[in-house]
mmCIF file of C-alpha atoms in Angstrom:
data_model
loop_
_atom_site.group_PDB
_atom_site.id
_atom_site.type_symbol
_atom_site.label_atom_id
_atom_site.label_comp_id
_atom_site.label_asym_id
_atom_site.label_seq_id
_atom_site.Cartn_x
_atom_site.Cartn_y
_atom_site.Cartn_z
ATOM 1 C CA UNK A 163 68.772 146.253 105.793
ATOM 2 C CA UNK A 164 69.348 142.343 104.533
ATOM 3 C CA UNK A 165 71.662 140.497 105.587
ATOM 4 C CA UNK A 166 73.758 139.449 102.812
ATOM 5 C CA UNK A 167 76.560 136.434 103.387
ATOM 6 C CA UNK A 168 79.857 137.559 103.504
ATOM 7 C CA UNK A 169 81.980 134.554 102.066
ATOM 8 C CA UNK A 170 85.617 135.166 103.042
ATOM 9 C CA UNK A 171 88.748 133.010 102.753
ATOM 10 C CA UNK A 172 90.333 131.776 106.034
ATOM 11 C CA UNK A 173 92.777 134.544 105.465
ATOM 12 C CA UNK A 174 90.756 137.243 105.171
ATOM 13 C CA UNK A 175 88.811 135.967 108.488
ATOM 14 C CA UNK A 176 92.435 136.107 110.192
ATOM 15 C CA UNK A 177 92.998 139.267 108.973
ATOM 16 C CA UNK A 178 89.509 140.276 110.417
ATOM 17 C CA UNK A 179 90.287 138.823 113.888
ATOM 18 C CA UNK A 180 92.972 140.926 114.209
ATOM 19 C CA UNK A 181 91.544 143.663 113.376
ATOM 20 C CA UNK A 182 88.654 143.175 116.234
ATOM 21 C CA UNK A 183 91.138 141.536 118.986
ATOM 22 C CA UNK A 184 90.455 144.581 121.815
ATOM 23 C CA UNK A 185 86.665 143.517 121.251
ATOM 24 C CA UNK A 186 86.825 140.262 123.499
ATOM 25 C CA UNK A 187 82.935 140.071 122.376
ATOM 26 C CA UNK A 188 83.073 140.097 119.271
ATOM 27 C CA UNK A 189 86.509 138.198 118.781
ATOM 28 C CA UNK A 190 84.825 135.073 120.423
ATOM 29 C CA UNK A 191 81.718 135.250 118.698
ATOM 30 C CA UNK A 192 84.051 135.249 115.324
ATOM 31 C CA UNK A 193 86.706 132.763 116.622
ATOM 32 C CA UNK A 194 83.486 130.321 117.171
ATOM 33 C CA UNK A 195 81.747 130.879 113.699
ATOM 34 C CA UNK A 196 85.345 129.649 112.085
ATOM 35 C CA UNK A 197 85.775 126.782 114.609
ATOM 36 C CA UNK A 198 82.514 125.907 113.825
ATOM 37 C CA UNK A 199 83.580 126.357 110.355
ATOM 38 C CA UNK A 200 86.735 125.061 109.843
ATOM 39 C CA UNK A 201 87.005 122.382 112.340
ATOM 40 C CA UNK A 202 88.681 119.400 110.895
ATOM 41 C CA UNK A 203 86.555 116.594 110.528
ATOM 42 C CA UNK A 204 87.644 113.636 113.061
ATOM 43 C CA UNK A 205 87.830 110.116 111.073
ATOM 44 C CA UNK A 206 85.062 107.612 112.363
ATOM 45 C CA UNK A 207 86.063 105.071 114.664
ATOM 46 C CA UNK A 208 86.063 101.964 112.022
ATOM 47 C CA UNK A 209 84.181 99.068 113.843
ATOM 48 C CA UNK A 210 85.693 95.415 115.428
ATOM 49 C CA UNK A 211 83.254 94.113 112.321
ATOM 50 C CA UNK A 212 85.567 95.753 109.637
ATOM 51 C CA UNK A 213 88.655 95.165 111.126
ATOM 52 C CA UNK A 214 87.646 91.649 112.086
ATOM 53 C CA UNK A 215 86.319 90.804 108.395
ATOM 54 C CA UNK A 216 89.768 92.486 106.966
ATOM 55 C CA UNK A 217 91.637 90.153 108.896
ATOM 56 C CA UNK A 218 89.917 87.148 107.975
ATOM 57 C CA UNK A 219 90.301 88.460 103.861
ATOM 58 C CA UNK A 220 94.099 88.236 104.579
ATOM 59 C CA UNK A 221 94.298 84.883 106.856
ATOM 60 C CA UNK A 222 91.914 83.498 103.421
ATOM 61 C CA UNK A 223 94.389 84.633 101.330
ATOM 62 C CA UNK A 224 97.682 84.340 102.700
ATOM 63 C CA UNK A 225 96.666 80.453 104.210
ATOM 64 C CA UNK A 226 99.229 78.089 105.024
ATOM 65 C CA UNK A 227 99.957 74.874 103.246
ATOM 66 C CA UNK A 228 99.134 73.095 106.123
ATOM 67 C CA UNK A 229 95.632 75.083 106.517
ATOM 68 C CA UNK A 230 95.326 74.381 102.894
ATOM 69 C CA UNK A 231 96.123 70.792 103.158
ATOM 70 C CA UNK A 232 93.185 70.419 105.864
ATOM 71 C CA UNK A 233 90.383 72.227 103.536
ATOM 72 C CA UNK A 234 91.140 69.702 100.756
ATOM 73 C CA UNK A 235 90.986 66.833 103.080
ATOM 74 C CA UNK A 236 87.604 68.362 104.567
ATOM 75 C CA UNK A 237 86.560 68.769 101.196
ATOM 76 C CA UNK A 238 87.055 65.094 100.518
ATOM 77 C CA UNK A 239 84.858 63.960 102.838
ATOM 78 C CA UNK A 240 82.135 66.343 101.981
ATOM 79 C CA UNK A 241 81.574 68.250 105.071
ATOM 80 C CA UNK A 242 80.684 71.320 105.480
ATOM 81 C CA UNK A 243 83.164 73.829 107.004
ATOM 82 C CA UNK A 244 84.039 77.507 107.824
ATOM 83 C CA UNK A 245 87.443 78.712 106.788
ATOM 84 C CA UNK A 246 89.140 81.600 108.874
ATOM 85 C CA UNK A 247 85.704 81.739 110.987
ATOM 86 C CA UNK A 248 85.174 85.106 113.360
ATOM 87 C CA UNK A 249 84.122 84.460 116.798
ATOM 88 C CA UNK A 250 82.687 87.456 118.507
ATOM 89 C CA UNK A 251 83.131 88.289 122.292
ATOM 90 C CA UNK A 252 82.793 91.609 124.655
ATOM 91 C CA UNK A 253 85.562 91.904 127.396
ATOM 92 C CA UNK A 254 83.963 94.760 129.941
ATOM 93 C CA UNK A 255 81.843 96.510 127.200
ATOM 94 C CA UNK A 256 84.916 96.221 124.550
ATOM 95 C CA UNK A 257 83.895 93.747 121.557
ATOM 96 C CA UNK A 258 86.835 91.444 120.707
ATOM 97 C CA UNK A 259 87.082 88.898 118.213
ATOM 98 C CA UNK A 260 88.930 85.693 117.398
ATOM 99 C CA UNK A 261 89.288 84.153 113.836
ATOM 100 C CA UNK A 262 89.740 80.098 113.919
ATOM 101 C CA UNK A 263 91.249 78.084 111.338
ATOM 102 C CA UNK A 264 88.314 76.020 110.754
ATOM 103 C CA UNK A 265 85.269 75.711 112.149
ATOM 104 C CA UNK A 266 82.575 72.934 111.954
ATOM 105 C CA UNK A 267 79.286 73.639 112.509
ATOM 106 C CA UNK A 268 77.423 70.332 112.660
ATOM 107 C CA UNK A 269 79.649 69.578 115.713
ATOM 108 C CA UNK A 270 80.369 72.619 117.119
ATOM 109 C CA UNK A 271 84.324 71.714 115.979
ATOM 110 C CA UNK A 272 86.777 74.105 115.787
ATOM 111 C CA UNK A 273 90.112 73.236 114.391
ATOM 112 C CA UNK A 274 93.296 75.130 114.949
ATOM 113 C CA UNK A 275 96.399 74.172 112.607
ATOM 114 C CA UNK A 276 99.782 75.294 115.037
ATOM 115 C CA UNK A 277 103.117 75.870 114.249
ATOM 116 C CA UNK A 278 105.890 75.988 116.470
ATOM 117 C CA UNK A 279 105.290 78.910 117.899
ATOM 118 C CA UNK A 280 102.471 77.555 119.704
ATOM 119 C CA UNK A 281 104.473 75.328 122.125
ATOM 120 C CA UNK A 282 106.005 79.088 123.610
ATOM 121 C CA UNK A 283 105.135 79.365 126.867
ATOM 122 C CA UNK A 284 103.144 82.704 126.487
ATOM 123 C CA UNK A 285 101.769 81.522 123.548
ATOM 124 C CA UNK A 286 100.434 78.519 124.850
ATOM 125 C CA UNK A 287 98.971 80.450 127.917
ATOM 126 C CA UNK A 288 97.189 82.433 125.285
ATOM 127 C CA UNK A 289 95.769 79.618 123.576
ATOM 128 C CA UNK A 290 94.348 78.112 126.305
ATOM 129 C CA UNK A 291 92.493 81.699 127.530
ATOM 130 C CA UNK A 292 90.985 81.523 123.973
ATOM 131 C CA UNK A 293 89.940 77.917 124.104
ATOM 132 C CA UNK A 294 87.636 78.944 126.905
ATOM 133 C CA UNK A 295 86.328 82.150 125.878
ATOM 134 C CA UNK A 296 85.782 80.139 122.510
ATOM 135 C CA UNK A 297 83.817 77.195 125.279
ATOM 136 C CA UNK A 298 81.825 79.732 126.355
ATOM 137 C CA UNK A 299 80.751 81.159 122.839
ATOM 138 C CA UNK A 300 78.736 77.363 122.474
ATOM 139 C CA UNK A 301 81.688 76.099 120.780
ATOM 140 C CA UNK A 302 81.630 72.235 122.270
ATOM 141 C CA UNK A 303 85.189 70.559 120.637
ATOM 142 C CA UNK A 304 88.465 72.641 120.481
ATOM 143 C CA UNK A 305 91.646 70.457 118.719
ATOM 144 C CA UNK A 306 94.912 71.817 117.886
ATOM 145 C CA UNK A 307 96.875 69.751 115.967
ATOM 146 C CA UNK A 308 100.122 70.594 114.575
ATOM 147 C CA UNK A 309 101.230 71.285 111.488
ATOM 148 C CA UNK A 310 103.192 68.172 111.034
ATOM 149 C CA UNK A 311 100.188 66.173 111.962
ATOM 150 C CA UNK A 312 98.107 67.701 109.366
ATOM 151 C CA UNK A 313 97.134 64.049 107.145
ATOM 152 C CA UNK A 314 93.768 62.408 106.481
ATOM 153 C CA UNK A 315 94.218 60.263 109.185
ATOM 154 C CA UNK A 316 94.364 62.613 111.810
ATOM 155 C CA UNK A 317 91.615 64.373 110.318
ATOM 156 C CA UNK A 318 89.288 61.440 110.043
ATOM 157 C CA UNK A 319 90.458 60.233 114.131
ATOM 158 C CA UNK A 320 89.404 63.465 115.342
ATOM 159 C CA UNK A 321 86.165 63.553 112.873
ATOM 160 C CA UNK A 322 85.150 59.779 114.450
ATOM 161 C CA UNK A 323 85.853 60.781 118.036
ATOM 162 C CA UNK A 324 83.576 63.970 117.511
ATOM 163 C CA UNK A 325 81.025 62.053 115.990
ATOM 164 C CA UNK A 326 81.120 58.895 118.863
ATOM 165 C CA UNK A 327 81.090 62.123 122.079
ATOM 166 C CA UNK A 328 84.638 60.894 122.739
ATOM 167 C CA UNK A 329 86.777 63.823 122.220
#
């Protein structure tokens, strides 16, 4: 005899596991065909690189006026910079990442623009755990500079001292 495929709704495979429940044997062999089945598929773990690049999408769009200030003075002096830049790090065998306001390459510079909530105690502890994970991901210069202190001036200070070693 062939064996022809039976194709049966979930229903009708209830319906036939009750009808076999005193056969333990054949129940389970049943029971494991649906699971096999019918198991709900589990969602993918979505990867640090996604989330991390989603993240940056919304930092780039939703900028402050203060980060926006210190692109278009960047900009002015023609040098080249990264906005919202990703820094990638493991922690045990965890990746992490950290996104920077602005990074510049040709020194190694990476700018943060604060606001108040910076000078917090707990989040000025954090800031200075992430300046030296960032050290130790070859970035050389770390500045934070306030939002208040975000001019052309400032900028070109911290660009001279970079450029001189004297940061």
């Amino acid at each position: 005899m062939n064996n022809v495929p039976i194709v049966l709704s979930k229903k009708d495979w209830t319906n036939v596991l009750e009808s076999v429940k005193h056969n333990r044997h054949l129940y389970d062999l049943i029971l494991n065909q649906l699971n096999i089945k019918y198991r709900k598929k589990t969602a993918k773990p979505i990867s640090v690189k996604k989330i991390a690049e989603k993240h940056k999408r919304e930092l780039t769009i939703n900028s402050t006026i203060y980060e926006n200030k210190a692109y278009q003075i960047l900009e002015s002096f023609k040098i080249k910079y990264s906005k919202q830049k990703i820094f990638y790090y493991y922690l045990g065998n965890k990746e992490h990442y950290f996104i920077v306001d602005l990074y510049i390459p040709k020194y190694k510079l990476v700018i943060e623009i604060d606001g108040n909530q910076h000078l917090k105690k707990e989040n000025f502890e954090k800031d200075i755990n992430r300046t030296e994970i960032l050290l130790s991901l070859g970035v050389e210069n770390i500045v934070r500079i306030l939002n208040k202190d975000v001019n052309t001036q400032t900028l070109e200070n911290i660009l001279e001292r970079v450029r001189k070693n004297t940061l």
